[in-house]
Amino acid sequence: MTKLLDAPERPVRTGGPAGPTPRVSVARRIRNLLTSPKYGPVTVTAVLFVVIFIVGGVRYRGFFSGQVFLNLLVDNSYLIVLAVGMTFVILTGGIDLSVGAVVALSGMIAASLLQTGWSPAVVIPLILVLTSVLGLLVGLMIHIFKVQPFIATLAAMFLARGLCYVISQSSISITDETFVQLAVTRIPLGGNLSITPSVIIAVVVVAIAVWVLHATRFGRTVYAIGGGEQSGLLMGLPVARTKVLVYVISGFCSGLAGVLFTFYTLSGYPLTAIGTELDAIAAVVIGGTLLTGGYGFVLGSVLGVLVLGVIQTIITFEGTLSSWWTKIFIGALLLVFIILQKVLTARRR
Amino acid sequence: MTQASVAVPVIEMRGISITFPGVKALDGVDFRMFPGEVHSLMGENGAGKSTLIKALTGVYGIDAGTITLAGEQVSFSGPAQAQASGISTVYQEVNLLPNLSVAENIMLGREPRRFGSIDWRAMRRRSTELLAGLNLDLDPGSLLGDHSLAVQQLVAIARAIDVQAKVLILDEPTSSLDADEVAELFRVIRSLKEQGVAILFVSHFLDQVYEICDRLTVLRNGKLVGEYLVEELLRIDLVQKMIGKELTALDDLEQRARSVVVDESDAATFVQATKLGRRGAVHPADLPIAAGEVVGLAGLLGSGRTEFARLLGGIDRADTGELVIRGKATKLRTPRQAISHRIAFSSENRRDEGVVGDLTVRDNIVLALQADRGWFRPIPAKRRDELTQSYIQALNIRPGNPDALVRNLSGGNQQKVLLARWLAIAPRLLILDEPTRGIDIGAKAEIQKLVFNLAENGMSVLFISAELEEVLRLSHRIVVLRDRHVVADLENEGLTVDSLLALIAEGSNDDDDPDASVAVAVGALGANDPVAASDPDPTTTDSTGGSR
């Protein structure tokens, strides 16, 4: 991943006192980097994030601070966790439309159970188990009955959203000590900077996901399925098991994201997180993961979330624009990225 | 190879039968391979080659027979199990993952691990060793998709031998490689052979089979023809064994076809292909077809016969040469354009590129005509019914029910429906690719008769068939292809199955058959070259090819 992170600095080096011959090779290296289906899109996203952040810093007073950056993480920790789960699914060439509804469902379960006096130590594991089982069912449906992931997860989305209303039609607020504590706790980082426990959880999830995808056979099989499911089968890889497992992971991540979201809102409401699945998909795609699978990084998806977050922040700082402009910008950005991915990777062939 | 005859076969299959619904794909076939030999499996389309390979690699279960691997009877439940037992396969389409690194493609599923993590360094080291063993200088960290197909093929072989393969199956490994890349592959095959690996090399290229293989097994129509040492089997005998001879009661047709003299000076050339070719499919070649002429294309599977026909039918785009249709140079970009010039192409792949199984006989027959008229001018229902009825009667399609679904018809009747579809647009040139394959003898005779009658009425026909008797019986002129080159263009006078076999089989380097070498020279000069035409060739034919 180091390769990925220092990538945006490369253009800077070209301006250095390089001789004519190395300059050619550096230029070619940049071109190769940008047209690589593996590194190209994520590099562009990283550059974009830096550029937006600098533009924001130049335009608005107080934008260019560490806390503004950290708040991106604070406000979007649940989305980061969602995007991690979504990355697994999209890397195999699938899609998970149920995650937004599952976020709302786990919020509802948490709120209602805590209201009746259950301990958070029981409620949170229970939610994670339930949402993982839901993911397992979706995965099995996709594997055994060869249902399109789009349809299977759409069904799961309606199921989860419907269950929210079965639990309650109206908002349930959370007054549990632990949840309130987790919601208000600020962990100081020194120098007036602070984060929330949710950020730490999200960072841990990201770290585990990076390790799993990069350094385990399961993770490499996820990439293999995206590269060619049939080939993977012929190579004797455990394709079926892996395909089911990515939906379990996505279900688990949705459940966890739901819990983090309740830390943020301290309530459960059946109508929350409508369309969040699309934010997660947008973050993953902007983060450089190809929708057809096989190429992409978890850290790219984190970058994707940060790009969405920084656009939101800029619109907040602007003050005069309605927050719906965020959606318009994200839509335009998504379009540009999809086209960019096509153009860049087509150039290579 | 020298010890092979005394050695124990590493794999032995006995009495293998596999039945698919309605078809006996393999019928009591025996097959064996010795360690340290390169073995070839030969046969035409539908001979059962790929079925046998799939039985060997555990993709298909066998209905009868035994498989013995290194003296032990085995039965594979899937490819993974066959692989674990030491049978590795490199498929025709490289089945690797372009999005992962070369090292991963070699090691995937068997990655070395330390403390639960993949040990990337050990993986890199191991794959570098394997690649070095194949004399390949590749960065194992590079993306597989960035390499040429040939390199990918070699990486697939590196993967296959890392599983300690006893048997390595290469299914058409050279079909997309150029000469240098083939040489590279052969070098690797030879070094594996020295290490005692038994290699099954399947290829349509006879030259390559004769260059690399020690022994070969010939299949025909799902049955074993025999096992031979390559050095003891002449090419001509091999081709004869692959194609076989089938006597039919159609000799009268033959007589009629030959008695009709197409008056060359009168008959207008309908289509003239000049240096028409496509990279990777068929080398540029000339082919004139006169109105009312039946031109037969002869050659083995993979010789380029289908590929050439596809260029004429506008299915594939030619990248060199031009097509002159009725005196006007034309470029066919789509089948639709070809149809507008009244050129119809009937594919050999009847099920996938021909009939629409879920539509009725009527819908299938009017499909091309309706498409040609445009969808906004529907054919009136009455006219549709008349058309369908007339073709059902004319071609004797059974059942004669226009509402029957085509997928429920027999192969021969499906072929007739397909023919009717093309005849309905009144083509000037009808290209028939293997119209009689896999259909019963009665339907075959009817289709042959039909082709003959159509030509008598002025339609040009380009006829492709693996059965040389059929080609000889129907064609006025026969064009022979070998290894994607047109090697001869001959009037069908005095030609016999044997002389055709000689042309098809002869390697371009082999000059021991005088008939063929002359014909090759004719082909090389261009069949319509006046020099070639004036050069008499008494041994093969009475008049040389390209008398026009």
mmCIF file of N, CA and C in Angstrom, chain A residues 45-136:
data_model
loop_
_atom_site.group_PDB
_atom_site.id
_atom_site.type_symbol
_atom_site.label_atom_id
_atom_site.label_comp_id
_atom_site.label_asym_id
_atom_site.label_seq_id
_atom_site.Cartn_x
_atom_site.Cartn_y
_atom_site.Cartn_z
ATOM 1 N N THR A 45 -7.939 9.586 -7.541
ATOM 2 C CA THR A 45 -8.748 9.949 -6.377
ATOM 3 C C THR A 45 -7.898 10.619 -5.304
ATOM 4 N N ALA A 46 -6.723 10.068 -5.069
ATOM 5 C CA ALA A 46 -5.849 10.640 -4.042
ATOM 6 C C ALA A 46 -5.482 12.069 -4.416
ATOM 7 N N VAL A 47 -5.124 12.272 -5.690
ATOM 8 C CA VAL A 47 -4.774 13.616 -6.149
ATOM 9 C C VAL A 47 -5.973 14.543 -5.974
ATOM 10 N N LEU A 48 -7.143 14.036 -6.359
ATOM 11 C CA LEU A 48 -8.362 14.834 -6.274
ATOM 12 C C LEU A 48 -8.634 15.276 -4.835
ATOM 13 N N PHE A 49 -8.472 14.337 -3.907
ATOM 14 C CA PHE A 49 -8.725 14.649 -2.507
ATOM 15 C C PHE A 49 -7.801 15.781 -2.035
ATOM 16 N N VAL A 50 -6.531 15.645 -2.368
ATOM 17 C CA VAL A 50 -5.558 16.671 -1.959
ATOM 18 C C VAL A 50 -5.934 18.014 -2.581
ATOM 19 N N VAL A 51 -6.301 17.982 -3.866
ATOM 20 C CA VAL A 51 -6.640 19.230 -4.556
ATOM 21 C C VAL A 51 -7.858 19.894 -3.915
ATOM 22 N N ILE A 52 -8.900 19.106 -3.654
ATOM 23 C CA ILE A 52 -10.105 19.692 -3.049
ATOM 24 C C ILE A 52 -9.774 20.276 -1.682
ATOM 25 N N PHE A 53 -8.956 19.544 -0.945
ATOM 26 C CA PHE A 53 -8.616 20.012 0.397
ATOM 27 C C PHE A 53 -7.848 21.329 0.322
ATOM 28 N N ILE A 54 -6.944 21.421 -0.648
ATOM 29 C CA ILE A 54 -6.161 22.660 -0.787
ATOM 30 C C ILE A 54 -7.072 23.809 -1.237
ATOM 31 N N VAL A 55 -7.955 23.515 -2.205
ATOM 32 C CA VAL A 55 -8.892 24.548 -2.667
ATOM 33 C C VAL A 55 -9.723 25.057 -1.503
ATOM 34 N N GLY A 56 -10.223 24.130 -0.688
ATOM 35 C CA GLY A 56 -11.002 24.506 0.478
ATOM 36 C C GLY A 56 -10.181 25.369 1.416
ATOM 37 N N GLY A 57 -8.941 24.991 1.607
ATOM 38 C CA GLY A 57 -8.067 25.727 2.518
ATOM 39 C C GLY A 57 -7.817 27.144 2.038
ATOM 40 N N VAL A 58 -7.713 27.295 0.712
ATOM 41 C CA VAL A 58 -7.452 28.626 0.157
ATOM 42 C C VAL A 58 -8.707 29.500 0.249
ATOM 43 N N ARG A 59 -9.865 28.898 -0.001
ATOM 44 C CA ARG A 59 -11.107 29.675 -0.072
ATOM 45 C C ARG A 59 -11.673 30.055 1.290
ATOM 46 N N TYR A 60 -11.593 29.129 2.229
ATOM 47 C CA TYR A 60 -12.314 29.364 3.487
ATOM 48 C C TYR A 60 -11.352 29.445 4.655
ATOM 49 N N ARG A 61 -11.590 30.415 5.484
ATOM 50 C CA ARG A 61 -10.794 30.564 6.689
ATOM 51 C C ARG A 61 -11.131 29.410 7.649
ATOM 52 N N GLY A 62 -10.135 28.858 8.246
ATOM 53 C CA GLY A 62 -10.354 27.800 9.239
ATOM 54 C C GLY A 62 -10.550 26.426 8.635
ATOM 55 N N PHE A 63 -10.520 26.326 7.312
ATOM 56 C CA PHE A 63 -10.726 25.032 6.664
ATOM 57 C C PHE A 63 -9.485 24.167 6.797
ATOM 58 N N PHE A 64 -8.352 24.822 6.667
ATOM 59 C CA PHE A 64 -7.102 24.087 6.567
ATOM 60 C C PHE A 64 -6.591 23.729 7.959
ATOM 61 N N SER A 65 -7.356 22.891 8.661
ATOM 62 C CA SER A 65 -6.903 22.525 10.002
ATOM 63 C C SER A 65 -7.017 21.027 10.170
ATOM 64 N N GLY A 66 -6.254 20.526 11.128
ATOM 65 C CA GLY A 66 -6.274 19.093 11.402
ATOM 66 C C GLY A 66 -7.645 18.613 11.828
ATOM 67 N N GLN A 67 -8.351 19.474 12.580
ATOM 68 C CA GLN A 67 -9.635 19.018 13.103
ATOM 69 C C GLN A 67 -10.666 18.875 11.979
ATOM 70 N N VAL A 68 -10.587 19.747 10.983
ATOM 71 C CA VAL A 68 -11.507 19.602 9.850
ATOM 72 C C VAL A 68 -11.291 18.249 9.189
ATOM 73 N N PHE A 69 -10.026 17.882 9.067
ATOM 74 C CA PHE A 69 -9.729 16.577 8.483
ATOM 75 C C PHE A 69 -10.237 15.455 9.378
ATOM 76 N N LEU A 70 -9.963 15.576 10.689
ATOM 77 C CA LEU A 70 -10.398 14.520 11.604
ATOM 78 C C LEU A 70 -11.916 14.410 11.655
ATOM 79 N N ASN A 71 -12.581 15.570 11.512
ATOM 80 C CA ASN A 71 -14.041 15.519 11.525
ATOM 81 C C ASN A 71 -14.590 14.742 10.332
ATOM 82 N N LEU A 72 -13.829 14.741 9.244
ATOM 83 C CA LEU A 72 -14.237 13.901 8.113
ATOM 84 C C LEU A 72 -14.365 12.466 8.583
ATOM 85 N N LEU A 73 -13.403 12.031 9.398
ATOM 86 C CA LEU A 73 -13.437 10.660 9.909
ATOM 87 C C LEU A 73 -14.552 10.493 10.933
ATOM 88 N N VAL A 74 -14.687 11.499 11.813
ATOM 89 C CA VAL A 74 -15.693 11.420 12.875
ATOM 90 C C VAL A 74 -17.096 11.305 12.257
ATOM 91 N N ASP A 75 -17.357 12.171 11.267
ATOM 92 C CA ASP A 75 -18.699 12.194 10.678
ATOM 93 C C ASP A 75 -18.971 10.996 9.783
ATOM 94 N N ASN A 76 -17.928 10.381 9.293
ATOM 95 C CA ASN A 76 -18.139 9.336 8.283
ATOM 96 C C ASN A 76 -17.644 7.962 8.711
ATOM 97 N N SER A 77 -17.378 7.782 10.011
ATOM 98 C CA SER A 77 -16.804 6.490 10.417
ATOM 99 C C SER A 77 -17.732 5.333 10.035
ATOM 100 N N TYR A 78 -19.058 5.539 10.193
ATOM 101 C CA TYR A 78 -19.968 4.445 9.832
ATOM 102 C C TYR A 78 -19.921 4.175 8.337
ATOM 103 N N LEU A 79 -19.762 5.255 7.541
ATOM 104 C CA LEU A 79 -19.717 5.070 6.086
ATOM 105 C C LEU A 79 -18.426 4.355 5.669
ATOM 106 N N ILE A 80 -17.358 4.620 6.400
ATOM 107 C CA ILE A 80 -16.098 3.934 6.105
ATOM 108 C C ILE A 80 -16.274 2.427 6.308
ATOM 109 N N VAL A 81 -16.898 2.071 7.451
ATOM 110 C CA VAL A 81 -17.105 0.646 7.725
ATOM 111 C C VAL A 81 -17.999 0.016 6.654
ATOM 112 N N LEU A 82 -19.044 0.731 6.254
ATOM 113 C CA LEU A 82 -19.918 0.231 5.183
ATOM 114 C C LEU A 82 -19.141 0.036 3.893
ATOM 115 N N ALA A 83 -18.318 1.029 3.568
ATOM 116 C CA ALA A 83 -17.573 0.976 2.300
ATOM 117 C C ALA A 83 -16.584 -0.182 2.309
ATOM 118 N N VAL A 84 -16.038 -0.512 3.485
ATOM 119 C CA VAL A 84 -15.120 -1.652 3.568
ATOM 120 C C VAL A 84 -15.851 -2.935 3.168
ATOM 121 N N GLY A 85 -17.042 -3.152 3.768
ATOM 122 C CA GLY A 85 -17.815 -4.343 3.427
ATOM 123 C C GLY A 85 -18.183 -4.357 1.952
ATOM 124 N N MET A 86 -18.580 -3.176 1.445
ATOM 125 C CA MET A 86 -18.980 -3.060 0.042
ATOM 126 C C MET A 86 -17.791 -3.363 -0.888
ATOM 127 N N THR A 87 -16.594 -2.978 -0.454
ATOM 128 C CA THR A 87 -15.408 -3.235 -1.274
ATOM 129 C C THR A 87 -15.228 -4.734 -1.502
ATOM 130 N N PHE A 88 -15.390 -5.517 -0.443
ATOM 131 C CA PHE A 88 -15.271 -6.975 -0.602
ATOM 132 C C PHE A 88 -16.247 -7.475 -1.664
ATOM 133 N N VAL A 89 -17.494 -7.004 -1.547
ATOM 134 C CA VAL A 89 -18.531 -7.498 -2.458
ATOM 135 C C VAL A 89 -18.236 -7.062 -3.893
ATOM 136 N N ILE A 90 -17.907 -5.777 -4.070
ATOM 137 C CA ILE A 90 -17.705 -5.279 -5.434
ATOM 138 C C ILE A 90 -16.440 -5.890 -6.042
ATOM 139 N N LEU A 91 -15.442 -6.198 -5.229
ATOM 140 C CA LEU A 91 -14.236 -6.838 -5.766
ATOM 141 C C LEU A 91 -14.552 -8.190 -6.403
ATOM 142 N N THR A 92 -15.576 -8.867 -5.901
ATOM 143 C CA THR A 92 -15.942 -10.137 -6.529
ATOM 144 C C THR A 92 -16.842 -9.928 -7.732
ATOM 145 N N GLY A 93 -17.168 -8.668 -8.028
ATOM 146 C CA GLY A 93 -18.053 -8.393 -9.152
ATOM 147 C C GLY A 93 -19.516 -8.354 -8.737
ATOM 148 N N GLY A 94 -19.795 -8.421 -7.446
ATOM 149 C CA GLY A 94 -21.168 -8.377 -6.962
ATOM 150 C C GLY A 94 -21.559 -6.974 -6.520
ATOM 151 N N ILE A 95 -22.694 -6.877 -5.841
ATOM 152 C CA ILE A 95 -23.155 -5.593 -5.321
ATOM 153 C C ILE A 95 -24.025 -5.901 -4.105
ATOM 154 N N ASP A 96 -24.071 -4.999 -3.143
ATOM 155 C CA ASP A 96 -24.928 -5.214 -1.989
ATOM 156 C C ASP A 96 -25.787 -3.977 -1.763
ATOM 157 N N LEU A 97 -27.057 -4.085 -2.123
ATOM 158 C CA LEU A 97 -27.968 -2.944 -1.990
ATOM 159 C C LEU A 97 -28.637 -2.893 -0.618
ATOM 160 N N SER A 98 -28.387 -3.904 0.218
ATOM 161 C CA SER A 98 -29.140 -3.995 1.468
ATOM 162 C C SER A 98 -28.511 -3.191 2.597
ATOM 163 N N VAL A 99 -27.279 -2.685 2.403
ATOM 164 C CA VAL A 99 -26.537 -2.185 3.560
ATOM 165 C C VAL A 99 -27.223 -0.998 4.257
ATOM 166 N N GLY A 100 -27.829 -0.095 3.482
ATOM 167 C CA GLY A 100 -28.484 1.058 4.100
ATOM 168 C C GLY A 100 -29.619 0.624 5.010
ATOM 169 N N ALA A 101 -30.451 -0.295 4.498
ATOM 170 C CA ALA A 101 -31.588 -0.775 5.288
ATOM 171 C C ALA A 101 -31.097 -1.538 6.511
ATOM 172 N N VAL A 102 -29.989 -2.262 6.364
ATOM 173 C CA VAL A 102 -29.459 -3.021 7.496
ATOM 174 C C VAL A 102 -28.925 -2.066 8.573
ATOM 175 N N VAL A 103 -28.344 -0.944 8.149
ATOM 176 C CA VAL A 103 -27.913 0.072 9.110
ATOM 177 C C VAL A 103 -29.116 0.542 9.936
ATOM 178 N N ALA A 104 -30.218 0.849 9.242
ATOM 179 C CA ALA A 104 -31.420 1.300 9.947
ATOM 180 C C ALA A 104 -31.949 0.212 10.869
ATOM 181 N N LEU A 105 -31.921 -1.043 10.360
ATOM 182 C CA LEU A 105 -32.444 -2.155 11.165
ATOM 183 C C LEU A 105 -31.624 -2.348 12.432
ATOM 184 N N SER A 106 -30.297 -2.299 12.301
ATOM 185 C CA SER A 106 -29.516 -2.523 13.522
ATOM 186 C C SER A 106 -29.712 -1.368 14.497
ATOM 187 N N GLY A 107 -29.927 -0.155 13.974
ATOM 188 C CA GLY A 107 -30.254 0.970 14.859
ATOM 189 C C GLY A 107 -31.558 0.713 15.606
ATOM 190 N N MET A 108 -32.565 0.199 14.870
ATOM 191 C CA MET A 108 -33.863 -0.073 15.489
ATOM 192 C C MET A 108 -33.750 -1.168 16.541
ATOM 193 N N ILE A 109 -33.013 -2.231 16.207
ATOM 194 C CA ILE A 109 -32.852 -3.328 17.170
ATOM 195 C C ILE A 109 -32.166 -2.797 18.424
ATOM 196 N N ALA A 110 -31.098 -2.042 18.227
ATOM 197 C CA ALA A 110 -30.357 -1.508 19.375
ATOM 198 C C ALA A 110 -31.277 -0.652 20.237
ATOM 199 N N ALA A 111 -31.968 0.296 19.592
ATOM 200 C CA ALA A 111 -32.793 1.234 20.345
ATOM 201 C C ALA A 111 -33.898 0.513 21.119
ATOM 202 N N SER A 112 -34.566 -0.461 20.439
ATOM 203 C CA SER A 112 -35.697 -1.106 21.116
ATOM 204 C C SER A 112 -35.232 -2.028 22.241
ATOM 205 N N LEU A 113 -34.145 -2.749 22.013
ATOM 206 C CA LEU A 113 -33.674 -3.658 23.060
ATOM 207 C C LEU A 113 -33.119 -2.885 24.252
ATOM 208 N N LEU A 114 -32.408 -1.795 23.959
ATOM 209 C CA LEU A 114 -31.864 -1.004 25.065
ATOM 210 C C LEU A 114 -32.997 -0.381 25.878
ATOM 211 N N GLN A 115 -34.091 -0.013 25.163
ATOM 212 C CA GLN A 115 -35.244 0.574 25.831
ATOM 213 C C GLN A 115 -35.837 -0.402 26.852
ATOM 214 N N THR A 116 -35.855 -1.708 26.477
ATOM 215 C CA THR A 116 -36.411 -2.701 27.403
ATOM 216 C C THR A 116 -35.381 -3.133 28.434
ATOM 217 N N GLY A 117 -34.213 -2.499 28.435
ATOM 218 C CA GLY A 117 -33.272 -2.716 29.522
ATOM 219 C C GLY A 117 -32.197 -3.749 29.281
ATOM 220 N N TRP A 118 -32.028 -4.176 28.028
ATOM 221 C CA TRP A 118 -30.946 -5.116 27.738
ATOM 222 C C TRP A 118 -29.612 -4.418 27.894
ATOM 223 N N SER A 119 -28.589 -5.224 28.171
ATOM 224 C CA SER A 119 -27.255 -4.650 28.325
ATOM 225 C C SER A 119 -26.620 -4.457 26.951
ATOM 226 N N PRO A 120 -25.911 -3.352 26.759
ATOM 227 C CA PRO A 120 -25.216 -3.136 25.484
ATOM 228 C C PRO A 120 -24.242 -4.268 25.173
ATOM 229 N N ALA A 121 -23.700 -4.908 26.203
ATOM 230 C CA ALA A 121 -22.741 -6.000 25.985
ATOM 231 C C ALA A 121 -23.410 -7.199 25.321
ATOM 232 N N VAL A 122 -24.720 -7.286 25.434
ATOM 233 C CA VAL A 122 -25.451 -8.354 24.756
ATOM 234 C C VAL A 122 -25.983 -7.842 23.420
ATOM 235 N N VAL A 123 -26.481 -6.613 23.447
ATOM 236 C CA VAL A 123 -27.158 -6.068 22.263
ATOM 237 C C VAL A 123 -26.215 -5.967 21.067
ATOM 238 N N ILE A 124 -25.028 -5.403 21.305
ATOM 239 C CA ILE A 124 -24.124 -5.169 20.159
ATOM 240 C C ILE A 124 -23.686 -6.488 19.504
ATOM 241 N N PRO A 125 -23.205 -7.485 20.282
ATOM 242 C CA PRO A 125 -22.871 -8.762 19.620
ATOM 243 C C PRO A 125 -24.076 -9.381 18.915
ATOM 244 N N LEU A 126 -25.257 -9.264 19.544
ATOM 245 C CA LEU A 126 -26.444 -9.846 18.926
ATOM 246 C C LEU A 126 -26.706 -9.224 17.553
ATOM 247 N N ILE A 127 -26.588 -7.893 17.482
ATOM 248 C CA ILE A 127 -26.806 -7.197 16.211
ATOM 249 C C ILE A 127 -25.815 -7.694 15.159
ATOM 250 N N LEU A 128 -24.546 -7.818 15.580
ATOM 251 C CA LEU A 128 -23.519 -8.235 14.619
ATOM 252 C C LEU A 128 -23.797 -9.651 14.117
ATOM 253 N N VAL A 129 -24.257 -10.518 15.016
ATOM 254 C CA VAL A 129 -24.564 -11.885 14.602
ATOM 255 C C VAL A 129 -25.758 -11.890 13.646
ATOM 256 N N LEU A 130 -26.809 -11.141 14.022
ATOM 257 C CA LEU A 130 -28.006 -11.126 13.175
ATOM 258 C C LEU A 130 -27.704 -10.622 11.771
ATOM 259 N N THR A 131 -26.977 -9.512 11.686
ATOM 260 C CA THR A 131 -26.723 -8.949 10.352
ATOM 261 C C THR A 131 -25.788 -9.854 9.551
ATOM 262 N N SER A 132 -24.864 -10.556 10.254
ATOM 263 C CA SER A 132 -23.999 -11.502 9.536
ATOM 264 C C SER A 132 -24.831 -12.654 8.989
ATOM 265 N N VAL A 133 -25.797 -13.106 9.798
ATOM 266 C CA VAL A 133 -26.649 -14.202 9.332
ATOM 267 C C VAL A 133 -27.476 -13.758 8.123
ATOM 268 N N LEU A 134 -27.958 -12.519 8.170
ATOM 269 C CA LEU A 134 -28.691 -12.001 7.014
ATOM 270 C C LEU A 134 -27.791 -12.006 5.771
ATOM 271 N N GLY A 135 -26.540 -11.584 5.958
ATOM 272 C CA GLY A 135 -25.579 -11.620 4.853
ATOM 273 C C GLY A 135 -25.358 -13.036 4.353
ATOM 274 N N LEU A 136 -25.292 -13.974 5.313
ATOM 275 C CA LEU A 136 -25.095 -15.380 4.950
ATOM 276 C C LEU A 136 -26.254 -15.876 4.090
#
